[in-house]
XYZ file of C-alpha atoms in Angstrom:
685
model
C 39.807 99.381 64.748
C 40.955 99.501 61.085
C 44.609 100.449 60.719
C 43.799 103.305 58.310
C 41.399 104.849 60.823
C 44.071 104.633 63.500
C 46.507 106.471 61.229
C 43.865 109.093 60.518
C 43.342 109.685 64.233
C 47.088 109.971 64.738
C 47.556 112.442 61.878
C 44.526 114.613 62.640
C 46.229 116.412 65.514
C 49.404 117.350 63.605
C 47.265 118.670 60.744
C 45.319 120.875 63.173
C 48.602 122.039 64.696
C 50.100 123.020 61.336
C 46.866 124.761 60.397
C 47.035 126.784 63.601
C 50.591 127.883 62.904
C 49.585 128.966 59.393
C 46.342 130.845 60.066
C 47.151 132.491 63.424
C 49.993 134.834 64.444
C 51.236 132.325 67.041
C 54.686 132.121 65.448
C 55.125 135.863 66.014
C 55.379 135.093 69.738
C 58.016 132.403 69.199
C 61.052 134.608 69.827
C 64.646 133.524 69.339
C 66.122 134.578 72.674
C 63.551 132.825 74.904
C 63.771 129.727 72.698
C 67.558 129.657 73.026
C 67.228 129.980 76.798
C 64.845 127.017 76.823
C 67.159 124.865 74.725
C 70.238 125.728 76.789
C 68.490 124.954 80.072
C 67.073 121.723 78.666
C 70.005 120.296 76.705
C 73.058 121.400 78.685
C 72.075 119.426 81.817
C 71.337 116.391 79.637
C 74.818 116.631 78.107
C 76.544 117.079 81.470
C 74.569 114.237 83.031
C 75.324 111.943 80.105
C 79.042 112.625 80.545
C 78.871 111.974 84.296
C 76.489 109.024 84.326
C 78.860 106.354 83.001
C 81.880 107.016 85.262
C 79.540 107.377 88.247
C 77.644 104.220 87.266
C 74.324 106.027 87.332
C 71.291 105.831 85.128
C 70.906 109.010 83.101
C 67.635 109.776 84.892
C 69.339 109.568 88.285
C 72.262 111.708 87.147
C 69.828 114.309 85.834
C 67.875 114.300 89.089
C 71.025 114.905 91.124
C 72.219 117.640 88.786
C 68.883 119.495 88.851
C 68.653 119.253 92.650
C 71.811 121.326 93.091
C 70.610 124.637 91.569
C 67.248 124.245 93.297
C 69.049 124.039 96.632
C 71.083 127.142 95.768
C 68.444 129.351 94.166
C 65.373 128.330 96.168
C 67.486 128.526 99.329
C 68.864 125.892 101.671
C 66.563 127.022 104.502
C 63.314 126.761 102.509
C 64.409 123.449 100.967
C 65.160 121.998 104.420
C 61.868 123.319 105.817
C 59.961 121.848 102.873
C 61.717 118.505 103.302
C 60.804 118.326 106.998
C 57.231 119.405 106.217
C 56.903 116.675 103.589
C 58.348 113.964 105.832
C 55.987 114.982 108.638
C 53.132 114.970 106.121
C 53.994 111.395 105.120
C 53.974 110.472 108.806
C 50.527 111.999 109.300
C 49.102 110.813 105.994
C 50.228 107.300 106.802
C 47.688 107.231 109.624
C 44.899 107.764 107.092
C 46.335 105.474 104.410
C 48.691 102.954 106.038
C 50.726 100.703 103.764
C 49.885 102.890 100.762
C 52.198 104.733 98.385
C 54.223 107.630 99.781
C 52.793 110.204 97.297
C 49.265 109.519 98.560
C 50.431 109.777 102.161
C 52.244 113.021 101.355
C 49.160 114.561 99.762
C 46.965 113.527 102.691
C 49.431 114.849 105.243
C 49.850 118.207 103.528
C 46.083 118.660 103.375
C 45.629 117.728 107.034
C 48.458 119.976 108.226
C 47.082 122.897 106.230
C 43.623 122.170 107.611
C 44.808 122.126 111.216
C 46.840 125.325 110.886
C 43.974 126.981 108.993
C 41.672 126.724 111.995
C 44.372 128.272 114.233
C 45.275 131.231 112.012
C 43.872 134.033 114.267
C 45.819 132.782 117.291
C 49.372 134.092 117.930
C 50.942 130.633 117.941
C 52.591 130.548 114.522
C 56.309 130.653 115.206
C 59.300 128.616 114.141
C 59.682 127.566 117.776
C 56.264 125.904 117.515
C 56.399 124.506 113.982
C 59.799 122.813 114.138
C 59.114 120.802 117.331
C 55.608 119.868 116.170
C 56.741 118.522 112.799
C 59.820 116.809 114.196
C 57.654 115.195 116.886
C 55.337 113.843 114.176
C 58.352 112.453 112.375
C 59.844 110.940 115.532
C 56.502 109.358 116.445
C 56.154 107.537 113.114
C 59.674 107.292 111.774
C 59.433 103.558 111.074
C 56.355 103.812 108.788
C 57.922 106.854 107.115
C 61.140 104.955 106.500
C 59.172 102.023 105.092
C 57.269 104.352 102.742
C 60.492 105.966 101.545
C 62.111 102.567 100.974
C 59.086 101.479 98.964
C 59.257 104.722 96.980
C 62.963 104.229 96.263
C 62.436 100.635 95.167
C 59.566 101.651 92.904
C 61.658 104.418 91.338
C 64.596 102.082 90.766
C 62.404 99.447 89.124
C 60.646 102.029 86.953
C 63.910 103.573 85.762
C 65.368 100.138 85.023
C 62.246 99.204 83.049
C 62.150 102.390 80.944
C 65.481 104.233 81.271
C 65.116 106.538 78.270
C 61.553 107.506 79.143
C 62.649 108.149 82.728
C 65.424 110.468 81.551
C 62.921 112.268 79.315
C 60.614 112.821 82.278
C 63.374 114.019 84.620
C 64.766 116.397 81.992
C 61.295 117.900 81.554
C 60.750 118.315 85.287
C 64.230 119.817 85.553
C 63.437 122.425 82.929
C 60.243 123.273 84.799
C 62.169 123.574 88.074
C 63.981 126.645 86.735
C 60.807 128.615 87.438
C 61.249 127.761 91.126
C 64.575 129.614 91.169
C 62.936 133.007 90.711
C 61.808 135.516 93.343
C 58.087 136.137 93.686
C 57.078 138.828 91.194
C 53.534 138.054 90.016
C 50.782 140.637 90.530
C 48.406 138.421 92.531
C 51.211 137.106 94.719
C 52.438 140.573 95.698
C 48.899 141.847 96.217
C 47.416 138.842 97.999
C 49.056 135.409 98.244
C 52.149 136.555 100.158
C 50.014 138.188 102.851
C 49.240 135.091 104.890
C 52.838 133.783 104.947
C 54.194 137.261 105.697
C 51.781 137.884 108.560
C 52.476 134.524 110.167
C 56.214 135.112 109.877
C 56.161 138.712 111.139
C 53.188 138.746 113.538
C 52.677 135.115 114.493
C 49.003 135.163 113.430
C 46.751 136.043 110.487
C 44.825 139.304 110.812
C 41.738 138.219 108.794
C 41.751 141.759 107.385
C 39.131 141.580 104.674
C 38.865 145.372 104.368
C 42.433 145.774 103.122
C 42.266 142.678 100.901
C 38.864 141.469 99.766
C 40.269 137.975 99.089
C 41.692 137.613 102.616
C 39.149 134.932 103.576
C 39.197 132.980 100.315
C 40.276 129.305 100.494
C 43.816 129.417 101.814
C 45.216 125.904 102.112
C 48.131 126.396 99.636
C 49.044 129.733 101.215
C 48.983 128.128 104.664
C 51.570 125.592 103.502
C 53.682 128.390 102.024
C 53.383 130.099 105.406
C 54.561 127.029 107.309
C 57.690 126.834 105.163
C 58.288 130.591 105.398
C 57.920 130.665 109.178
C 60.240 127.685 109.588
C 62.862 129.002 107.166
C 62.580 132.688 108.044
C 62.413 133.424 104.312
C 60.030 132.934 101.410
C 59.868 129.274 100.464
C 57.617 129.336 97.413
C 60.046 127.676 95.019
C 60.874 124.711 97.236
C 57.254 123.981 98.137
C 56.098 124.352 94.543
C 58.589 121.701 93.492
C 57.032 119.377 96.062
C 53.699 119.962 94.325
C 55.336 119.316 90.941
C 56.633 115.977 92.203
C 53.128 115.135 93.419
C 51.756 115.984 89.966
C 54.372 113.652 88.508
C 53.636 110.855 90.976
C 49.870 111.169 90.595
C 50.104 111.174 86.813
C 52.497 108.213 86.857
C 50.254 106.124 89.108
C 47.060 107.033 87.251
C 48.632 106.042 83.924
C 49.641 102.657 85.286
C 46.239 102.161 86.910
C 44.459 102.469 83.555
C 46.786 100.004 81.876
C 49.763 102.056 80.727
C 53.261 100.664 81.108
C 56.110 102.507 82.817
C 57.254 104.161 79.606
C 53.744 105.562 79.162
C 53.711 106.716 82.787
C 56.993 108.583 82.316
C 55.592 110.116 79.120
C 52.685 111.469 81.173
C 55.163 113.117 83.526
C 57.185 114.630 80.677
C 54.108 116.028 78.938
C 52.659 117.466 82.151
C 55.929 119.257 82.925
C 56.183 120.611 79.379
C 52.950 122.631 79.454
C 54.161 126.260 79.246
C 51.627 127.522 81.785
C 53.211 125.262 84.385
C 56.189 127.639 84.448
C 53.831 130.402 85.576
C 52.409 128.226 88.338
C 55.800 127.038 89.614
C 57.096 130.614 89.514
C 54.157 131.954 91.507
C 51.613 131.112 94.184
C 48.490 130.431 92.137
C 46.525 127.448 93.372
C 46.108 125.447 90.167
C 49.415 123.653 90.799
C 48.317 122.057 94.108
C 44.860 121.563 92.586
C 46.363 119.521 89.758
C 48.462 117.509 92.214
C 45.554 116.656 94.511
C 43.261 115.923 91.568
C 45.726 113.489 90.005
C 46.411 111.738 93.310
C 42.664 111.369 93.889
C 42.160 110.079 90.339
C 44.975 107.572 90.848
C 43.204 106.195 93.932
C 39.930 105.827 92.033
C 41.580 104.345 88.946
C 43.432 101.821 91.095
C 40.203 100.818 92.809
C 38.418 100.603 89.455
C 41.140 98.290 88.157
C 40.805 96.141 91.270
C 37.036 95.928 90.819
C 37.470 94.959 87.170
C 39.795 92.154 88.263
C 37.206 90.878 90.690
C 38.567 92.527 93.812
C 36.389 94.511 96.233
C 36.033 98.271 96.077
C 37.130 98.910 99.644
C 35.344 101.450 101.794
C 38.666 101.963 103.556
C 39.499 104.430 100.777
C 36.769 106.772 101.991
C 38.873 108.613 104.630
C 41.636 109.298 102.108
C 39.166 110.404 99.447
C 37.380 112.648 101.956
C 40.638 114.332 102.958
C 41.625 114.883 99.322
C 38.171 116.266 98.542
C 38.436 118.631 101.494
C 41.892 119.633 100.305
C 40.584 120.532 96.858
C 37.789 122.676 98.302
C 40.301 124.279 100.676
C 42.408 125.162 97.649
C 39.718 126.889 95.585
C 35.938 126.940 95.861
C 35.454 126.380 92.136
C 37.273 123.046 92.392
C 33.963 121.612 93.543
C 33.312 121.506 89.789
C 36.217 119.072 89.406
C 35.056 117.101 92.424
C 31.637 116.606 90.835
C 32.708 114.100 88.133
C 35.264 112.527 90.470
C 32.498 112.049 93.028
C 30.235 110.457 90.430
C 33.052 108.060 89.569
C 33.403 107.073 93.212
C 29.639 106.571 93.548
C 29.699 104.289 90.524
C 32.521 102.243 92.022
C 30.676 101.746 95.337
C 27.193 101.458 93.819
C 26.833 97.890 95.056
C 27.649 98.763 98.653
C 27.649 102.426 99.620
C 29.545 102.786 102.918
C 26.770 104.626 104.771
C 28.299 104.145 108.203
C 31.601 105.644 107.120
C 30.050 108.719 105.467
C 29.656 110.877 108.632
C 33.295 110.312 109.562
C 34.365 111.094 106.009
C 32.320 114.284 106.020
C 33.939 115.371 109.288
C 37.400 114.760 107.842
C 36.527 116.799 104.748
C 35.224 119.687 106.857
C 38.305 119.617 109.073
C 40.599 119.600 106.062
C 38.771 122.164 103.976
C 36.333 124.161 106.045
C 38.339 126.769 107.964
C 38.316 129.610 105.434
C 34.607 129.155 104.752
C 33.800 129.163 108.473
C 35.757 132.363 109.101
C 34.214 134.006 106.026
C 30.723 133.229 107.336
C 31.585 134.423 110.845
C 33.077 137.716 109.648
C 31.114 138.595 106.519
C 28.211 136.174 106.272
C 29.453 135.019 102.860
C 31.342 131.700 102.706
C 32.493 132.526 99.163
C 33.706 136.070 99.831
C 34.422 138.063 97.707
C 32.344 136.127 95.152
C 28.561 135.851 94.851
C 27.856 138.826 97.052
C 24.446 139.100 95.406
C 23.614 135.754 97.016
C 25.298 136.631 100.333
C 25.009 140.418 100.859
C 27.694 141.841 103.136
C 29.519 145.050 104.035
C 32.833 144.075 102.448
C 32.202 143.446 98.754
C 29.491 143.817 96.136
C 28.540 141.974 92.963
C 29.931 138.673 91.737
C 33.534 139.798 91.133
C 33.750 138.173 87.685
C 36.820 139.226 85.681
C 35.362 140.419 82.379
C 38.712 139.933 80.611
C 38.060 136.212 80.449
C 34.600 136.175 78.932
C 35.607 135.421 75.349
C 32.716 132.990 75.025
C 32.465 129.219 74.958
C 32.764 127.631 71.515
C 33.239 124.100 70.201
C 36.820 124.858 69.118
C 37.947 126.437 72.389
C 40.822 123.930 72.953
C 42.313 124.995 69.615
C 41.752 128.685 70.362
C 43.286 128.417 73.827
C 46.382 126.907 72.254
C 46.898 129.415 69.435
C 45.049 132.486 70.742
C 46.184 132.130 74.343
C 46.209 135.871 75.215
C 42.403 135.814 74.921
C 42.262 133.183 77.651
C 45.148 133.924 80.033
C 47.981 136.368 80.740
C 50.566 134.434 78.720
C 51.678 134.593 75.113
C 50.602 132.368 72.217
C 50.957 128.716 73.103
C 50.962 129.269 76.856
C 48.136 126.770 77.336
C 50.126 124.129 75.475
C 49.217 122.062 72.441
C 48.317 118.730 74.024
C 44.603 118.891 73.233
C 45.366 119.890 69.637
C 48.118 117.442 68.733
C 46.460 114.651 70.712
C 42.945 115.392 69.440
C 42.639 111.947 67.832
C 43.657 109.983 70.927
C 41.422 112.257 72.985
C 38.403 111.410 70.824
C 39.221 107.719 70.907
C 39.713 107.745 74.683
C 36.205 109.151 75.079
C 34.594 106.590 72.778
C 36.509 103.327 73.106
C 35.495 101.049 75.994
C 38.334 100.490 78.401
C 39.893 101.740 81.626
C 40.944 105.058 80.045
C 37.431 106.082 79.033
C 36.151 106.903 82.506
C 39.142 109.109 83.280
C 38.806 110.840 79.905
C 35.151 111.674 80.574
C 35.886 112.815 84.129
C 38.544 115.150 82.738
C 36.225 116.467 80.022
C 33.428 117.277 82.466
C 35.880 118.773 84.981
C 37.265 121.066 82.274
C 33.960 121.984 80.673
C 32.135 123.027 83.856
C 34.362 126.031 84.732
C 34.363 127.105 81.072
C 30.597 127.521 81.263
C 31.163 130.409 83.685
C 34.498 131.912 82.641
C 36.822 131.121 79.751
C 40.134 131.239 81.582
C 42.800 128.720 80.598
C 44.460 128.504 84.013
C 41.233 127.248 85.570
C 41.123 124.409 83.032
C 44.718 123.255 83.506
C 44.056 120.875 86.450
C 41.340 119.137 84.433
C 43.606 118.873 81.384
C 46.355 117.260 83.451
C 43.730 115.006 85.020
C 42.967 113.563 81.577
C 46.574 113.320 80.437
C 47.074 109.688 81.580
C 44.111 108.661 79.425
C 45.493 110.560 76.427
C 48.945 109.020 76.759
C 47.724 105.466 77.281
C 45.340 105.744 74.333
C 47.892 107.399 72.065
C 50.432 104.620 72.591
C 47.813 102.056 71.583
C 47.131 103.767 68.246
C 49.008 102.547 65.196
C 51.617 100.820 67.306
C 53.735 101.988 70.224
C 56.321 103.708 68.025
C 53.806 105.826 66.130
C 52.015 106.788 69.323
C 55.260 107.637 71.073
C 56.312 109.766 68.103
C 53.094 111.773 68.388
C 53.635 112.223 72.128
C 57.177 113.419 71.432
C 55.836 115.889 68.871
C 53.342 117.267 71.407
C 56.127 117.570 73.970
C 58.398 119.313 71.455
C 55.702 121.825 70.525
C 55.172 122.647 74.196
C 58.906 123.005 74.811
C 59.304 125.320 71.811
C 56.691 127.649 73.316
C 57.676 126.930 76.935
C 58.885 130.476 77.614
C 55.501 131.872 76.562
C 53.811 130.496 79.661
C 55.427 133.052 81.989
C 56.424 136.599 81.146
C 58.932 136.440 84.010
C 60.605 133.319 82.626
C 60.435 134.728 79.075
C 62.501 137.802 79.992
C 65.539 135.641 80.762
C 65.140 135.616 84.534
C 66.341 131.986 84.990
C 69.731 132.786 83.495
C 69.906 135.950 85.619
C 69.718 133.678 88.647
C 73.322 132.621 87.983
C 74.466 136.056 89.107
C 75.227 136.399 92.841
C 71.908 135.631 94.507
C 71.239 138.988 96.149
C 72.332 140.898 93.046
C 70.065 138.794 90.837
C 67.097 139.311 93.139
C 67.658 143.050 93.376
C 67.954 143.321 89.579
C 64.628 141.549 89.092
C 62.975 143.648 91.788
C 64.221 146.883 90.245
C 62.843 145.975 86.845
C 59.539 144.300 87.651
C 58.550 144.919 91.294
C 60.563 147.840 92.708
C 58.343 148.120 95.798
C 59.708 144.773 97.008
C 62.875 146.614 98.037
C 60.940 148.307 100.858
C 60.336 144.990 102.642
C 63.838 144.662 104.133
C 63.892 148.397 104.949
C 60.623 148.373 106.900
C 60.789 144.852 108.341
C 61.932 145.942 111.811
C 59.686 149.020 112.079
C 56.576 147.852 113.921
C 54.981 151.312 113.750
C 55.410 151.688 109.972
C 52.201 152.231 107.994
C 52.916 152.268 104.269
C 50.703 153.574 101.476
C 51.663 151.999 98.132
C 50.707 154.050 95.076
C 51.630 152.015 92.011
C 49.943 150.091 89.188
C 50.413 146.945 91.283
C 49.091 146.961 94.872
C 52.224 145.198 96.135
C 51.357 145.253 99.835
C 51.136 141.581 100.797
C 54.695 141.060 102.053
C 54.552 143.820 104.694
C 52.687 141.831 107.333
C 49.552 143.976 107.388
C 51.458 147.276 107.631
C 50.924 148.326 103.995
C 47.817 149.473 102.160
C 46.948 150.362 98.586
C 43.974 152.120 96.978
C 43.011 149.235 94.710
C 39.902 147.206 93.945
C 40.946 144.933 96.814
C 40.466 147.829 99.268
C 37.304 149.629 98.082
C 37.206 152.168 100.926
C 40.760 153.374 100.360
C 40.245 153.271 96.598
C 37.249 155.578 96.927
C 39.208 157.978 99.135
C 42.099 158.069 96.644
C 39.719 158.649 93.742
C 38.245 161.682 95.491
C 41.737 162.996 96.277
C 43.066 162.653 92.723
C 44.587 165.859 91.374
C 44.362 167.782 94.660
C 47.423 168.230 96.870
C 45.263 169.377 99.773
C 42.994 166.338 99.479
C 45.996 164.023 99.408
C 47.467 165.789 102.443
C 44.239 165.181 104.376
C 44.086 161.548 103.233
C 47.633 160.860 104.411
C 47.017 162.518 107.765
C 43.558 161.030 108.313
C 44.752 157.481 107.695
C 47.932 157.762 109.763
C 50.414 156.714 107.097
C 54.074 156.981 108.065
C 55.491 156.109 104.628
C 54.396 156.549 101.032
C 55.685 154.622 98.037
C 55.019 156.224 94.677
C 56.159 155.943 91.092
C 57.762 158.780 89.160
C 54.847 158.839 86.722
C 52.229 159.053 89.469
C 49.833 161.848 90.405
C 51.868 165.099 90.839
C 49.413 166.111 93.550
C 50.805 163.362 95.791
C 54.321 164.767 95.509
C 52.963 168.224 96.294
C 51.166 166.883 99.367
C 54.345 165.202 100.573
C 56.207 168.486 100.186
C 53.538 170.313 102.213
C 53.868 167.731 104.987
C 57.658 167.986 105.066
C 58.212 164.367 104.031
C 61.716 163.222 103.151
C 62.744 160.637 100.606
C 64.276 157.579 102.262
C 65.072 155.317 99.313
C 64.783 154.811 95.574
C 64.205 151.477 93.832
C 63.935 151.702 90.073
C 60.895 153.825 89.287
C 59.663 153.700 92.889
C 60.454 156.153 95.675
C 59.935 155.658 99.408
C 59.006 158.777 101.398
C 58.794 159.101 105.173
C 56.311 161.480 106.762
C 57.033 163.382 109.991
C 55.870 161.426 113.060
C 52.378 162.137 114.393
C 51.922 160.569 117.871
C 48.137 160.929 117.805
C 47.646 159.531 114.318
C 45.055 156.951 113.412
C 46.300 153.339 113.254
C 44.675 151.708 110.246
C 46.455 148.418 110.874
C 45.018 148.134 114.379
C 41.525 149.211 113.265
C 41.329 146.503 110.623
C 42.823 143.661 112.676
C 39.809 141.363 113.065
C 41.812 138.590 114.723
C 43.150 140.896 117.443
C 39.640 142.217 118.138
C 38.311 138.678 118.448
C 41.026 137.705 120.889
C 40.456 140.860 122.941
C 36.707 140.229 123.107
C 37.253 136.654 124.291
C 39.688 137.765 127.000
C 37.295 140.505 128.131
C 34.500 138.035 128.873
C-alpha cells in the first residue's frame, strides 16, 4: 500500500474525532471533577508503583498488579474475593477436562460455563447452601489439583515472558485494568440490578433455592448464567460478590483479547495494547460496577474467537483443524446463549467461521455430543421458561409464544433512534441517544481507528476474518434495537483486528501513537460511562467501608437499607413504592407495582389517589411493611394512618412503615412460589 494512503488512513480517524468535538456538545459532558478523579486514580498508582518497583526488583507491570489487588481485596471484600478465587480454580479444574493441556483462560471460561449450567438446572431445589458449594468446589480442586497447578504454572510463565518482552506495554495494560477495577469497589446501585439481577443470588443465599416467580418479575426466567455465578459467590461468601466476580470476567476479557491478537499475527506489545484499549472503554465501568451480562458476553466471545483464530493460524501453517475443539466451542456457545438470548446473533458469524475452518472435514460424529454439551451449558432457563410459560424467550416475543405472564414484544422504545451509516460516530458523540451514559460513554475506538478498521475489512490477512465477524456481530443487533451496550461485545471482539492492523500502518510508532490517542480519548471520558462512577463514588470508598456504603445507599438507593433490617424476618412481606422497583435483594419477600409485575401495577394504578383503595390493596395482598418516598402518593400515607401503621426506619428520602399483624392475611410470596409448588406436587405423587 502506498505510504501516503497509509498516512491518510491513520489521520482520517483523528480528523473525525476533532470534527465530533467541534460540531456536537460532547465537551459539555467532560466535567472537571470526574476528569480529575480519573487522572488521580490512574496516575497515582503508577507513581507509587514506579517508586516501589526498583527497590523490590519488580517489573512496573507486576508492581501495579500487586498495588491494584490490595484495594480490590478491601473494597470488594475478602470473603467474596476468596469465594471467587476458589470458584475460578474449580472452574479451571473442570474446564481442563474439556480442554486438557490448553491455556488456563480457556479452561476457566469452560469451567465457569459448565458450573453455571449445572447449578442452573438445580435452581428450584433447596440445595444451594454454602455447606454444599464449598465442599463441591474444593472436591473438584482436590481431584484435579495437578492439572490445575500445571495450568497456573504455564500461565505464570506466559505472563513473565510477555512482560519481559514488552514491559512498557504491559504496564500500560495493567494500569488501564486497574483504573477499571475501581468500579468493582462500589456497592450495587443500578436500576436493573436492584429490580432483577440481585434476585437470584439473594434467593439462593436466603432461601436455598430459586422461586421461579415470573409474576413478580417478568424477567425471572430469562437466561441466567451470569447471575447463577454471582449467586454461587454470594452463597459461599455470605455477602454480595459482584465486584470480585466481575474482575474475573475482566481478566478473561484481557486474556481472550491478548490471545486473539497474537493468533492473528500481533506481537506481545500489540496484545497488551488490545487489553489497555478494551479496559479504557467508558461503558466498561458501568458493566464492572453492575450485573449486566455484556461483560461475561464479551469475555466468552473473545475466548471463543481466540480458539478459532488459533485454529485458523494452524490451518494456514499447514496444520489440521482439529475436531477436538468442538466440545470447547460447544460449551462456549452454550455459555453465550445462557448469558443472553440475543447473543445468538454474535454466534452466527462465529459459527460461520468455524464451518469455514472445518469445511474439508465436518466432524459429523462429534456434533451430537457437542449439541448435548451446549444444551447442558445453556438450556436450563429456556427449559424452565417453556415448562412454566410456554415461551422460551419470556418476556420477549410474546406475540409468537402467547402466555399468561407477559404481552407484546417488550421492546424498549428509548433505543429506537434508527440505524444509519454513521451510527458508530453518533454512538461516540451522541451517546445518550444510545445508552444511559453521558457523551463518549461508548468510547471512541471506532472513530479514531476508522482507517485501520476499514483496512482490516479489506486487506487480505489473518485479521480480516475477525474484523468481518465483529462487524456482522455488531450490525445484527442494531437492526432490531440501537442500543450501544448490546454492541459492546462485538466491538471488543473486533479490537484485536483493529490493533494489529493499526500497528502495521505507517510503521509501528505511528500506529502505536494512534492507539495511544484512542486510549487517551477514552480515558478522558471514562467517567461518562457510569453515572455512579461519575459522582465520585470510587473516592468515597476510601471512607470506612460501612459508612461509605450507607452514604451511597442514602443518596442513590435508600431502599437498600431495609435489607439488613428485614433479613431475619421470614414473615416480612414488603411493598416498595418508589421510582425504582428495588425488590430483588429481599429474597422474594418484596414486591413493587412496576412493569415487571403487571398485576400489582394494575392494582396500584386503580388505587392511585384513594386512601380507601390503598387500604384495601395493602390488606388484600397481605403486606406487613411498606416502603415509600416522601414525594409519593399522599393517599398511601393516609391509608397507613387508617391501618395504624408505625414508621420503623428512615433512609434518605425513603421511609419504612410496619403494618399491624394480621394472622389470616394472604401470603403473596407463597402464592407465587412456583418452585415450592413443583416440589410439593412431586412429593404428593
